[in-house]
Amino acid sequence: MTQQFYVSPEQMIKDRADFSRKGIARGRSVVVLSCRDGIALVAENPSPSLHKLSEIYDRIAFAAVGKYNEFEGLRQAGIRYADVRGYSYDRADVTARGLASVYAESLGAVFTAESKPFEVELAVAEVGPTSAEDHLYRLSYDGSIADESSFIVMGGDADAVIRRLESVFDGGASLSESVRAAVQALAGDRPEQVKLDPSLLEAAVLERDPLTSRGSRRAFRRIMGRELDDMLKEKERP
Amino acid sequence: MMEGRERVVADAAVASFSAYLSAAHPDQLPFSRNLGAATGGSSALAPQATTIVAMTYSGGTLMAGDRRATMGNVIASRHIEKVFPADQYSVLGIAGTAGIAMDLMRLFQVELEHYEKIEDTLMSLDGKANRLAAMVRANLPLAMQGLAVIPLFTGYDTALHIGRLFSYDVTGGRYEEQEHHSVGSGAGFARGALKKLWQPNMSRSTAVDVAVEALYDAADDDSATGGPDPVRDLWPVVYAVDAAGTVRIPDRELAAAAARIIGVRSSVGREA
């Protein structure tokens, strides 16, 4: 009979965490930040159809970095969770906190029990009536959950992006100012010729008051094409 | 049964909320309840919603429903709404057992929104009409016990750039209607009115007038259909869909249309 090698739990957890972190570090970063007009979500993403940002429910959005097939499965599971809950209770009973706990539970279970942990990091954002009532949750590959107050940065270059964003972040800024700040932080000190072009960006917003601005209870809206171009150009005018 | 890889792909391809619900939470479906043996007529048991009219106009479609629900000979509600926007480009109206109809409506709304979020694109109008047919068919066992739900579905086809109209039977049969259609106990009277009043290429405001007049005629002869109610300031629920999306016609427009019709009818002073 072959004997199994002994691996200490500490070593096993460390190996798994290193593995997940390496996978996540290969991906490009995503920024989620709270502002006056709502919550801005900005990702560096050259694909126009494979999204890193998504609508989950009326006031809840999802952002992810890491392996696409893994976070796509989690995104769909989140939409199912929210739709079942809203259908069987009421639309008001679907909260980001509930969704984040479900994600934390499944990420944690896979991290300890499955042969390969998830190589993903997720953000769940819920827009409130004021920016103080916004909820931003960051979920790691091991199921740990963090409640952030102003912004979340995930992905490969996260530490550097956080430093750059901290210096320009303003919770009372407008949506276009916030999107510009996020793009600036994502681009960092890259030379001018490889600057972040709108075609390399994916942007969306959770509007604070969608019922009055668009007559819809669904707060999520993608910012694309002309609108994104205009938002990024606004700075160059004065 | 599919095996292995094929099975994985088939599982991942499910973008339908109702399919997921029937697999994971079948108790939540509006038509999964087993009511036991048939107990005879249901019309005195549960409120019934009646008369819905729908028609095309130049550039879109319009649907209208009266506000009355009845339980046998009793008026159960004067405020009930039977016409709802299903999503940005479609409208659903339901006649039949009100409780099941409302649940079916909610399920259909979630079904369309769920697909839109999972797939990041709108379902085609034919796709929506087919999903609704499947739901009506699933309700067939209850319909056999007298708890039938008969929807009417209209929408703007964003691929063909026209408004389209679909009717259903209890078995889930889906029929595309031309020009106009009506369902519910007052439908026969409403349809007679529509045949005389409907014209090709009407404007939206003319279509509103025609819808209100058709409902007026239905209410005149069918006791289960409610007419315009100036005492309570209650008017039909009317939605229009065109390239710009779904809009609810405001009450003041409906009040004006109802006032015009009542004015003409009373000045003529005829019996029928």
Short mmCIF file of C-alpha atoms in Angstrom, two decimals:
data_model
loop_
_atom_site.label_atom_id
_atom_site.label_comp_id
_atom_site.label_asym_id
_atom_site.label_seq_id
_atom_site.Cartn_x
_atom_site.Cartn_y
_atom_site.Cartn_z
CA MET A 1 0.00 0.00 0.00
CA THR A 2 1.39 3.41 -0.90
CA GLN A 3 1.62 5.89 1.92
CA GLN A 4 0.50 9.52 1.49
CA PHE A 5 3.02 12.27 2.22
CA TYR A 6 2.12 14.36 5.23
CA VAL A 7 1.45 18.04 4.44
CA SER A 8 0.72 20.34 7.38
CA PRO A 9 -2.52 22.36 7.16
CA GLU A 10 -0.52 25.60 7.30
CA GLN A 11 1.54 24.52 4.29
CA MET A 12 -1.52 23.36 2.36
CA ILE A 13 -3.37 26.68 2.91
CA LYS A 14 -0.27 28.66 1.98
CA ASP A 15 0.26 26.68 -1.23
CA ARG A 16 -3.35 27.12 -2.25
CA ALA A 17 -3.32 30.83 -1.47
CA ASP A 18 -0.10 31.31 -3.46
CA PHE A 19 -1.63 29.43 -6.37
CA SER A 20 -4.79 31.58 -6.38
CA ARG A 21 -2.87 34.83 -5.96
CA LYS A 22 -0.63 33.98 -8.91
CA GLY A 23 -3.65 33.32 -11.12
CA ILE A 24 -5.32 36.59 -10.10
CA ALA A 25 -2.10 38.60 -10.51
CA ARG A 26 -2.01 37.69 -14.21
CA GLY A 27 -5.31 39.55 -14.84
CA ARG A 28 -5.79 43.24 -15.46
CA SER A 29 -7.25 45.38 -12.68
CA VAL A 30 -10.81 46.49 -11.89
CA VAL A 31 -11.84 49.57 -9.89
CA VAL A 32 -15.20 50.01 -8.13
CA LEU A 33 -15.75 53.36 -6.47
CA SER A 34 -18.54 55.21 -4.75
CA CYS A 35 -19.28 58.76 -5.92
CA ARG A 36 -21.99 61.45 -5.78
CA ASP A 37 -24.03 60.10 -8.72
CA GLY A 38 -23.76 56.44 -7.76
CA ILE A 39 -21.14 53.72 -7.96
CA ALA A 40 -18.70 53.73 -10.89
CA LEU A 41 -17.23 50.43 -12.11
CA VAL A 42 -14.21 50.59 -14.42
CA ALA A 43 -12.17 47.66 -15.76
CA GLU A 44 -9.29 47.31 -18.12
CA ASN A 45 -10.74 44.85 -20.62
CA PRO A 46 -9.87 44.64 -24.31
CA SER A 47 -12.80 42.31 -25.10
CA PRO A 48 -16.09 44.00 -26.05
CA SER A 49 -18.16 40.91 -25.22
CA LEU A 50 -16.48 39.01 -22.37
CA HIS A 51 -17.51 41.22 -19.51
CA LYS A 52 -15.90 41.68 -16.10
CA LEU A 53 -18.74 43.90 -14.90
CA SER A 54 -22.37 42.83 -14.73
CA GLU A 55 -25.82 43.65 -13.45
CA ILE A 56 -27.02 41.31 -10.70
CA TYR A 57 -30.24 42.95 -9.52
CA ASP A 58 -32.05 46.29 -9.28
CA ARG A 59 -29.37 48.08 -7.24
CA ILE A 60 -26.62 45.45 -7.19
CA ALA A 61 -23.67 44.99 -9.53
CA PHE A 62 -20.83 42.52 -9.81
CA ALA A 63 -17.18 42.97 -10.80
CA ALA A 64 -14.51 40.30 -11.06
CA VAL A 65 -10.91 39.56 -11.95
CA GLY A 66 -9.15 36.25 -12.51
CA LYS A 67 -10.18 33.22 -14.58
CA TYR A 68 -13.07 34.08 -16.86
CA ASN A 69 -14.85 30.71 -16.77
CA GLU A 70 -14.74 30.66 -12.98
CA PHE A 71 -16.11 34.14 -12.34
CA GLU A 72 -18.66 33.78 -15.16
CA GLY A 73 -20.08 30.75 -13.34
CA LEU A 74 -20.16 32.72 -10.09
CA ARG A 75 -21.82 35.68 -11.85
CA GLN A 76 -24.61 33.47 -13.22
CA ALA A 77 -25.07 31.81 -9.83
CA GLY A 78 -25.37 35.27 -8.26
CA ILE A 79 -28.06 36.32 -10.76
CA ARG A 80 -29.97 33.08 -10.04
CA TYR A 81 -29.68 33.62 -6.30
CA ALA A 82 -30.94 37.22 -6.57
CA ASP A 83 -33.79 36.41 -8.97
CA VAL A 84 -35.04 33.46 -6.91
CA ARG A 85 -34.91 35.51 -3.73
CA GLY A 86 -36.64 38.52 -5.28
CA TYR A 87 -39.29 36.29 -6.85
CA SER A 88 -40.08 34.26 -3.73
CA TYR A 89 -39.91 37.16 -1.23
CA ASP A 90 -39.90 40.69 -2.63
CA ARG A 91 -37.54 42.76 -4.75
CA ALA A 92 -36.64 44.79 -1.64
CA ASP A 93 -35.38 41.65 0.11
CA VAL A 94 -32.44 41.17 -2.24
CA THR A 95 -29.35 42.73 -0.65
CA ALA A 96 -25.66 42.85 -1.48
CA ARG A 97 -24.88 41.57 2.02
CA GLY A 98 -26.91 38.40 1.43
CA LEU A 99 -25.30 37.82 -1.95
CA ALA A 100 -21.79 38.48 -0.58
CA SER A 101 -22.29 35.91 2.20
CA VAL A 102 -23.41 33.30 -0.32
CA TYR A 103 -20.34 34.01 -2.45
CA ALA A 104 -18.08 33.91 0.61
CA GLU A 105 -19.52 30.56 1.57
CA SER A 106 -18.97 28.95 -1.82
CA LEU A 107 -15.50 30.44 -2.33
CA GLY A 108 -14.50 29.26 1.16
CA ALA A 109 -15.88 25.77 0.64
CA VAL A 110 -14.07 25.35 -2.69
CA PHE A 111 -10.84 26.75 -1.20
CA THR A 112 -10.67 24.14 1.56
CA ALA A 113 -12.40 21.13 0.06
CA GLU A 114 -11.89 21.04 -3.70
CA SER A 115 -8.75 19.94 -5.51
CA LYS A 116 -8.23 23.42 -7.01
CA PRO A 117 -9.28 26.71 -5.41
CA PHE A 118 -10.89 29.54 -7.42
CA GLU A 119 -8.49 31.96 -9.08
CA VAL A 120 -10.87 34.90 -8.77
CA GLU A 121 -11.54 37.99 -6.75
CA LEU A 122 -15.04 39.47 -6.71
CA ALA A 123 -16.71 42.74 -5.78
CA VAL A 124 -20.40 43.06 -4.95
CA ALA A 125 -21.69 46.66 -4.91
CA GLU A 126 -25.08 47.98 -3.87
CA VAL A 127 -25.99 51.61 -4.44
CA GLY A 128 -27.92 53.36 -1.65
CA PRO A 129 -29.88 56.63 -1.45
CA THR A 130 -26.69 58.45 -0.32
CA SER A 131 -23.03 57.51 -0.74
CA ALA A 132 -22.83 56.82 3.00
CA GLU A 133 -25.40 54.06 2.45
CA ASP A 134 -23.53 52.40 -0.44
CA HIS A 135 -22.25 48.89 0.21
CA LEU A 136 -19.02 47.64 -1.31
CA TYR A 137 -17.93 44.07 -0.54
CA ARG A 138 -14.67 42.53 -1.67
CA LEU A 139 -14.45 38.74 -1.77
CA SER A 140 -11.20 36.84 -2.01
CA TYR A 141 -10.41 33.40 -3.45
CA ASP A 142 -10.44 31.87 0.08
CA GLY A 143 -13.90 33.18 0.98
CA SER A 144 -12.72 36.06 3.13
CA ILE A 145 -14.93 39.10 2.87
CA ALA A 146 -14.14 42.78 3.38
CA ASP A 147 -16.62 45.65 3.71
CA GLU A 148 -15.03 48.68 2.04
CA SER A 149 -16.29 52.21 2.50
CA SER A 150 -15.11 54.16 -0.53
CA PHE A 151 -13.49 52.03 -3.24
CA ILE A 152 -12.27 48.56 -4.19
CA VAL A 153 -9.34 47.72 -6.43
CA MET A 154 -8.76 44.12 -7.52
CA GLY A 155 -6.42 42.35 -9.92
CA GLY A 156 -2.79 42.11 -10.85
CA ASP A 157 -1.47 45.57 -10.13
CA ALA A 158 -3.87 46.29 -7.24
CA ASP A 159 -1.43 47.77 -4.72
CA ALA A 160 -0.04 50.33 -7.17
CA VAL A 161 -3.54 51.23 -8.41
CA ILE A 162 -4.74 51.71 -4.81
CA ARG A 163 -1.85 54.10 -4.09
CA ARG A 164 -2.61 56.16 -7.18
CA LEU A 165 -6.36 56.17 -6.55
CA GLU A 166 -5.95 57.20 -2.89
CA SER A 167 -4.27 60.44 -3.94
CA VAL A 168 -7.12 61.49 -6.27
CA PHE A 169 -10.20 59.84 -4.70
CA ASP A 170 -13.07 62.15 -3.83
CA GLY A 171 -16.33 60.58 -2.65
CA GLY A 172 -18.28 63.73 -3.61
CA ALA A 173 -17.05 63.71 -7.21
CA SER A 174 -19.38 63.40 -10.20
CA LEU A 175 -19.62 60.20 -12.24
CA SER A 176 -17.37 61.41 -15.06
CA GLU A 177 -14.76 62.72 -12.62
CA SER A 178 -14.76 59.35 -10.86
CA VAL A 179 -14.46 57.38 -14.10
CA ARG A 180 -11.52 59.60 -15.11
CA ALA A 181 -9.87 59.12 -11.71
CA ALA A 182 -10.30 55.35 -12.03
CA VAL A 183 -8.87 55.27 -15.56
CA GLN A 184 -5.95 57.45 -14.47
CA ALA A 185 -5.23 55.11 -11.56
CA LEU A 186 -5.47 52.04 -13.82
CA ALA A 187 -3.22 53.55 -16.49
CA GLY A 188 -0.66 54.71 -13.94
CA ASP A 189 2.68 55.88 -15.26
CA ARG A 190 2.43 54.14 -18.60
CA PRO A 191 3.95 56.13 -21.45
CA GLU A 192 1.56 58.21 -23.58
CA GLN A 193 1.47 55.82 -26.59
CA VAL A 194 0.09 52.90 -24.53
CA LYS A 195 -2.38 55.04 -22.60
CA LEU A 196 -5.77 53.50 -21.86
CA ASP A 197 -7.90 53.93 -24.93
CA PRO A 198 -11.72 53.72 -24.51
CA SER A 199 -11.64 50.51 -26.60
CA LEU A 200 -9.54 48.86 -23.86
CA LEU A 201 -11.95 49.85 -21.12
CA GLU A 202 -15.18 48.46 -19.77
CA ALA A 203 -17.20 50.91 -17.70
CA ALA A 204 -20.58 50.84 -15.98
CA VAL A 205 -22.51 52.71 -13.33
CA LEU A 206 -25.05 51.94 -10.64
CA GLU A 207 -27.13 55.12 -10.76
CA ARG A 208 -28.22 56.50 -7.42
CA ASP A 209 -31.70 57.46 -8.54
CA PRO A 210 -32.60 55.45 -11.67
CA LEU A 211 -36.36 55.87 -11.21
CA THR A 212 -36.22 59.63 -11.74
CA SER A 213 -33.34 59.68 -14.22
CA ARG A 214 -34.53 56.85 -16.50
CA GLY A 215 -37.90 55.68 -15.19
CA SER A 216 -36.45 52.26 -14.37
CA ARG A 217 -35.85 50.53 -11.06
CA ARG A 218 -32.72 48.93 -12.53
CA ALA A 219 -29.73 51.05 -11.54
CA PHE A 220 -27.07 49.29 -13.65
CA ARG A 221 -26.11 50.86 -16.95
CA ARG A 222 -23.10 50.29 -19.20
CA ILE A 223 -21.14 53.34 -20.27
CA MET A 224 -20.07 52.77 -23.85
CA GLY A 225 -19.00 54.37 -27.11
CA ARG A 226 -19.63 58.08 -27.42
CA GLU A 227 -20.55 58.56 -23.75
CA LEU A 228 -17.31 56.98 -22.54
CA ASP A 229 -15.26 58.95 -25.08
CA ASP A 230 -16.85 62.19 -23.89
CA MET A 231 -16.29 61.32 -20.23
CA LEU A 232 -12.60 60.67 -20.80
CA LYS A 233 -12.11 63.75 -22.96
CA GLU A 234 -13.76 66.21 -20.59
CA LYS A 235 -10.51 66.77 -18.73
CA GLU A 236 -8.60 67.94 -21.77
CA ARG A 237 -10.98 70.81 -22.50
CA PRO A 238 -9.94 73.55 -20.02
CA MET B 1 -29.75 11.19 -20.68
CA MET B 2 -26.71 13.03 -21.89
CA GLU B 3 -23.38 12.07 -20.47
CA GLY B 4 -20.12 13.81 -19.66
CA ARG B 5 -19.14 16.82 -21.66
CA GLU B 6 -22.42 17.18 -23.54
CA ARG B 7 -24.24 17.33 -20.23
CA VAL B 8 -21.99 20.14 -18.97
CA VAL B 9 -22.75 22.25 -22.04
CA ALA B 10 -26.48 21.60 -21.76
CA ASP B 11 -26.49 22.63 -18.10
CA ALA B 12 -24.60 25.82 -18.81
CA ALA B 13 -26.95 26.72 -21.65
CA VAL B 14 -29.96 27.19 -19.36
CA ALA B 15 -30.72 30.91 -19.33
CA SER B 16 -34.34 30.39 -18.38
CA PHE B 17 -35.42 31.39 -14.89
CA SER B 18 -38.53 29.19 -14.94
CA ALA B 19 -36.48 26.16 -16.06
CA TYR B 20 -34.07 26.76 -13.19
CA LEU B 21 -36.95 27.25 -10.76
CA SER B 22 -38.67 24.03 -11.81
CA ALA B 23 -35.40 22.12 -11.28
CA ALA B 24 -34.25 23.77 -8.05
CA HIS B 25 -37.38 25.17 -6.37
CA PRO B 26 -40.44 23.57 -8.02
CA ASP B 27 -42.65 24.64 -5.09
CA GLN B 28 -42.19 28.28 -6.13
CA LEU B 29 -43.86 27.89 -9.53
CA PRO B 30 -47.38 29.35 -9.76
CA PHE B 31 -48.69 26.21 -11.45
CA SER B 32 -46.96 23.47 -9.45
CA ARG B 33 -49.64 23.19 -6.78
CA ASN B 34 -51.71 20.07 -6.69
CA LEU B 35 -55.25 21.05 -5.88
CA GLY B 36 -56.64 17.52 -5.80
CA ALA B 37 -59.79 16.52 -7.59
CA ALA B 38 -61.81 19.05 -9.58
CA THR B 39 -64.36 20.84 -7.44
CA GLY B 40 -66.57 22.18 -10.19
CA GLY B 41 -66.88 25.86 -11.13
CA SER B 42 -64.09 28.10 -9.91
CA SER B 43 -65.66 31.41 -10.87
CA ALA B 44 -67.24 31.78 -7.40
CA LEU B 45 -64.06 30.55 -5.70
CA ALA B 46 -61.37 32.94 -6.89
CA PRO B 47 -61.50 36.38 -8.49
CA GLN B 48 -61.56 36.46 -12.27
CA ALA B 49 -59.99 39.15 -14.38
CA THR B 50 -61.71 39.95 -17.65
CA THR B 51 -61.52 41.80 -20.93
CA ILE B 52 -58.21 42.80 -22.47
CA VAL B 53 -58.00 44.43 -25.90
CA ALA B 54 -54.89 44.89 -28.01
CA MET B 55 -54.21 46.36 -31.44
CA THR B 56 -51.45 47.57 -33.67
CA TYR B 57 -51.09 51.19 -34.68
CA SER B 58 -48.62 53.03 -36.87
CA GLY B 59 -45.20 52.14 -35.41
CA GLY B 60 -46.27 50.04 -32.44
CA THR B 61 -48.90 48.17 -30.48
CA LEU B 62 -51.25 49.08 -27.68
CA MET B 63 -52.98 47.04 -24.98
CA ALA B 64 -55.78 48.01 -22.61
CA GLY B 65 -57.55 46.30 -19.74
CA ASP B 66 -60.56 47.25 -17.60
CA ARG B 67 -60.26 47.44 -13.80
CA ARG B 68 -62.87 44.93 -12.58
CA ALA B 69 -62.36 41.52 -10.95
CA THR B 70 -65.39 39.40 -10.17
CA MET B 71 -66.13 36.43 -7.92
CA GLY B 72 -69.33 34.88 -9.14
CA ASN B 73 -71.87 37.73 -9.09
CA VAL B 74 -69.80 39.86 -6.69
CA ILE B 75 -67.36 42.58 -7.74
CA ALA B 76 -64.14 41.51 -6.01
CA SER B 77 -62.08 44.55 -7.02
CA ARG B 78 -62.55 47.81 -8.89
CA HIS B 79 -58.83 48.59 -8.93
CA ILE B 80 -57.24 45.45 -10.32
CA GLU B 81 -54.63 45.89 -13.06
CA LYS B 82 -54.50 43.20 -15.75
CA VAL B 83 -52.02 44.77 -18.15
CA PHE B 84 -48.33 45.03 -17.23
CA PRO B 85 -45.10 45.84 -19.02
CA ALA B 86 -43.23 42.53 -19.33
CA ASP B 87 -39.96 44.28 -20.19
CA GLN B 88 -38.74 47.31 -22.11
CA TYR B 89 -40.33 46.22 -25.42
CA SER B 90 -43.30 44.04 -24.54
CA VAL B 91 -46.60 44.13 -22.68
CA LEU B 92 -48.62 41.29 -21.19
CA GLY B 93 -52.34 41.29 -20.40
CA ILE B 94 -54.08 38.45 -18.58
CA ALA B 95 -57.69 37.28 -18.35
CA GLY B 96 -58.79 34.38 -16.15
CA THR B 97 -58.10 33.41 -12.54
CA ALA B 98 -56.54 36.55 -11.06
CA GLY B 99 -54.27 35.00 -8.41
CA ILE B 100 -52.56 32.60 -10.79
CA ALA B 101 -52.47 35.24 -13.52
CA MET B 102 -50.57 37.67 -11.24
CA ASP B 103 -48.01 35.00 -10.31
CA LEU B 104 -47.60 34.00 -13.94
CA MET B 105 -47.07 37.63 -14.81
CA ARG B 106 -44.38 38.03 -12.17
CA LEU B 107 -42.67 34.83 -13.29
CA PHE B 108 -42.70 36.01 -16.90
CA GLN B 109 -41.22 39.40 -15.98
CA VAL B 110 -38.39 37.73 -14.02
CA GLU B 111 -37.90 35.23 -16.87
CA LEU B 112 -37.21 38.02 -19.38
CA GLU B 113 -35.02 40.06 -17.03
CA HIS B 114 -33.07 36.94 -16.00
CA TYR B 115 -32.32 36.06 -19.61
CA GLU B 116 -31.26 39.63 -20.30
CA LYS B 117 -28.82 39.63 -17.36
CA ILE B 118 -27.38 36.15 -18.01
CA GLU B 119 -26.98 36.65 -21.77
CA ASP B 120 -26.38 40.40 -21.73
CA THR B 121 -28.85 40.83 -24.59
CA LEU B 122 -32.63 41.11 -25.00
CA MET B 123 -34.62 38.01 -25.92
CA SER B 124 -36.16 38.09 -29.40
CA LEU B 125 -39.90 38.82 -29.53
CA ASP B 126 -40.60 35.32 -30.86
CA GLY B 127 -38.52 33.93 -28.01
CA LYS B 128 -40.61 35.84 -25.47
CA ALA B 129 -43.86 34.66 -27.10
CA ASN B 130 -42.63 31.04 -26.99
CA ARG B 131 -41.56 31.24 -23.34
CA LEU B 132 -45.01 32.55 -22.46
CA ALA B 133 -46.60 29.68 -24.40
CA ALA B 134 -44.58 27.19 -22.33
CA MET B 135 -45.82 28.79 -19.09
CA VAL B 136 -49.45 28.71 -20.19
CA ARG B 137 -49.02 25.06 -21.17
CA ALA B 138 -47.53 24.28 -17.74
CA ASN B 139 -50.70 25.71 -16.21
CA LEU B 140 -52.90 23.27 -18.16
CA PRO B 141 -53.59 20.92 -15.18
CA LEU B 142 -54.98 23.87 -13.20
CA ALA B 143 -56.88 25.10 -16.25
CA MET B 144 -58.59 21.68 -16.43
CA GLN B 145 -59.77 22.28 -12.86
CA GLY B 146 -61.26 25.60 -13.87
CA LEU B 147 -58.34 27.87 -12.96
CA ALA B 148 -57.45 28.94 -16.48
CA VAL B 149 -55.23 31.88 -17.41
CA ILE B 150 -55.44 33.31 -20.91
CA PRO B 151 -52.80 35.89 -21.78
CA LEU B 152 -52.55 38.35 -24.60
CA PHE B 153 -49.04 39.42 -25.54
CA THR B 154 -47.83 42.33 -27.63
CA GLY B 155 -44.42 43.75 -28.27
CA TYR B 156 -42.22 45.74 -30.57
CA ASP B 157 -40.01 43.52 -32.71
CA THR B 158 -36.67 45.33 -32.69
CA ALA B 159 -35.40 43.19 -35.59
CA LEU B 160 -38.39 43.67 -37.92
CA HIS B 161 -39.27 47.18 -36.63
CA ILE B 162 -42.98 46.42 -36.27
CA GLY B 163 -45.45 45.91 -33.46
CA ARG B 164 -46.73 42.30 -33.17
CA LEU B 165 -49.61 40.66 -31.37
CA PHE B 166 -49.93 37.11 -29.95
CA SER B 167 -52.90 35.25 -28.48
CA TYR B 168 -52.89 31.89 -26.64
CA ASP B 169 -55.17 29.03 -25.76
CA VAL B 170 -55.10 27.04 -22.48
CA THR B 171 -52.90 24.34 -24.03
CA GLY B 172 -50.17 26.86 -24.78
CA GLY B 173 -51.07 27.22 -28.43
CA ARG B 174 -49.57 30.45 -29.70
CA TYR B 175 -51.27 32.37 -32.49
CA GLU B 176 -50.00 35.53 -34.09
CA GLU B 177 -52.89 37.94 -34.61
CA GLN B 178 -53.18 40.60 -37.28
CA GLU B 179 -54.50 44.09 -36.58
CA HIS B 180 -56.31 43.53 -33.25
CA HIS B 181 -57.49 40.95 -30.74
CA SER B 182 -59.35 40.66 -27.45
CA VAL B 183 -59.61 38.08 -24.63
CA GLY B 184 -61.84 37.66 -21.58
CA SER B 185 -65.57 37.39 -21.00
CA GLY B 186 -66.31 40.70 -22.72
CA ALA B 187 -64.05 39.89 -25.68
CA GLY B 188 -66.86 39.16 -28.11
CA PHE B 189 -68.37 42.61 -27.62
CA ALA B 190 -64.97 44.31 -27.67
CA ARG B 191 -64.03 42.51 -30.87
CA GLY B 192 -67.18 43.70 -32.57
CA ALA B 193 -66.29 47.26 -31.66
CA LEU B 194 -62.69 46.82 -32.82
CA LYS B 195 -63.83 45.52 -36.21
CA LYS B 196 -65.71 48.76 -36.85
CA LEU B 197 -63.31 51.22 -35.20
CA TRP B 198 -59.83 49.92 -36.06
CA GLN B 199 -58.13 51.44 -39.11
CA PRO B 200 -54.70 50.72 -40.60
CA ASN B 201 -51.95 53.19 -39.65
CA MET B 202 -53.81 54.90 -36.81
CA SER B 203 -51.88 57.30 -34.62
CA ARG B 204 -51.25 56.29 -31.03
CA SER B 205 -53.83 58.73 -29.68
CA THR B 206 -56.49 57.38 -32.06
CA ALA B 207 -55.58 53.86 -30.94
CA VAL B 208 -56.11 54.93 -27.30
CA ASP B 209 -59.60 56.22 -28.22
CA VAL B 210 -60.41 52.96 -30.04
CA ALA B 211 -59.21 50.83 -27.10
CA VAL B 212 -61.26 52.78 -24.56
CA GLU B 213 -64.36 52.62 -26.77
CA ALA B 214 -63.96 48.86 -27.30
CA LEU B 215 -63.72 48.38 -23.51
CA TYR B 216 -66.74 50.65 -23.07
CA ASP B 217 -68.77 48.40 -25.38
CA ALA B 218 -67.55 45.29 -23.52
CA ALA B 219 -68.55 46.80 -20.17
CA ASP B 220 -71.93 47.80 -21.61
CA ASP B 221 -72.92 44.21 -22.28
CA ASP B 222 -70.69 42.08 -20.02
CA SER B 223 -71.33 42.37 -16.28
CA ALA B 224 -67.81 41.11 -15.47
CA THR B 225 -66.17 44.01 -17.28
CA GLY B 226 -65.96 47.41 -15.60
CA GLY B 227 -66.54 50.63 -17.52
CA PRO B 228 -64.83 54.00 -17.00
CA ASP B 229 -65.57 55.13 -13.42
CA PRO B 230 -65.68 58.96 -13.09
CA VAL B 231 -66.95 58.68 -9.48
CA ARG B 232 -63.77 56.97 -8.30
CA ASP B 233 -61.63 58.56 -11.01
CA LEU B 234 -60.73 55.10 -12.35
CA TRP B 235 -59.76 54.56 -15.98
CA PRO B 236 -58.57 51.53 -17.93
CA VAL B 237 -54.88 50.56 -17.78
CA VAL B 238 -53.35 51.20 -21.20
CA TYR B 239 -49.78 50.55 -22.33
CA ALA B 240 -48.23 51.36 -25.70
CA VAL B 241 -45.01 49.85 -27.08
CA ASP B 242 -43.04 51.26 -29.96
CA ALA B 243 -39.41 51.77 -30.96
CA ALA B 244 -38.94 54.02 -27.92
CA GLY B 245 -40.06 51.27 -25.53
CA THR B 246 -43.04 50.70 -23.26
CA VAL B 247 -45.05 53.63 -21.93
CA ARG B 248 -48.15 53.78 -19.77
CA ILE B 249 -50.79 56.14 -21.15
CA PRO B 250 -51.44 58.75 -18.44
CA ASP B 251 -54.84 58.84 -16.71
CA ARG B 252 -55.72 62.35 -17.94
CA GLU B 253 -55.57 61.14 -21.57
CA LEU B 254 -57.79 58.17 -20.70
CA ALA B 255 -60.21 60.36 -18.75
CA ALA B 256 -60.50 62.65 -21.77
CA ALA B 257 -61.05 59.72 -24.13
CA ALA B 258 -63.72 58.25 -21.83
CA ALA B 259 -65.43 61.63 -21.47
CA ARG B 260 -65.60 62.02 -25.28
CA ILE B 261 -67.16 58.57 -25.73
CA ILE B 262 -69.70 59.04 -22.93
CA GLY B 263 -70.55 62.49 -24.33
CA VAL B 264 -71.22 61.14 -27.84
CA ARG B 265 -73.26 58.19 -26.56
CA SER B 266 -75.46 60.25 -24.22
CA SER B 267 -76.10 62.96 -26.80
CA VAL B 268 -77.35 60.35 -29.28
CA GLY B 269 -79.63 59.03 -26.55
CA ARG B 270 -80.10 55.57 -28.03
CA GLU B 271 -80.75 52.40 -26.09
CA ALA B 272 -77.98 50.16 -27.53
#
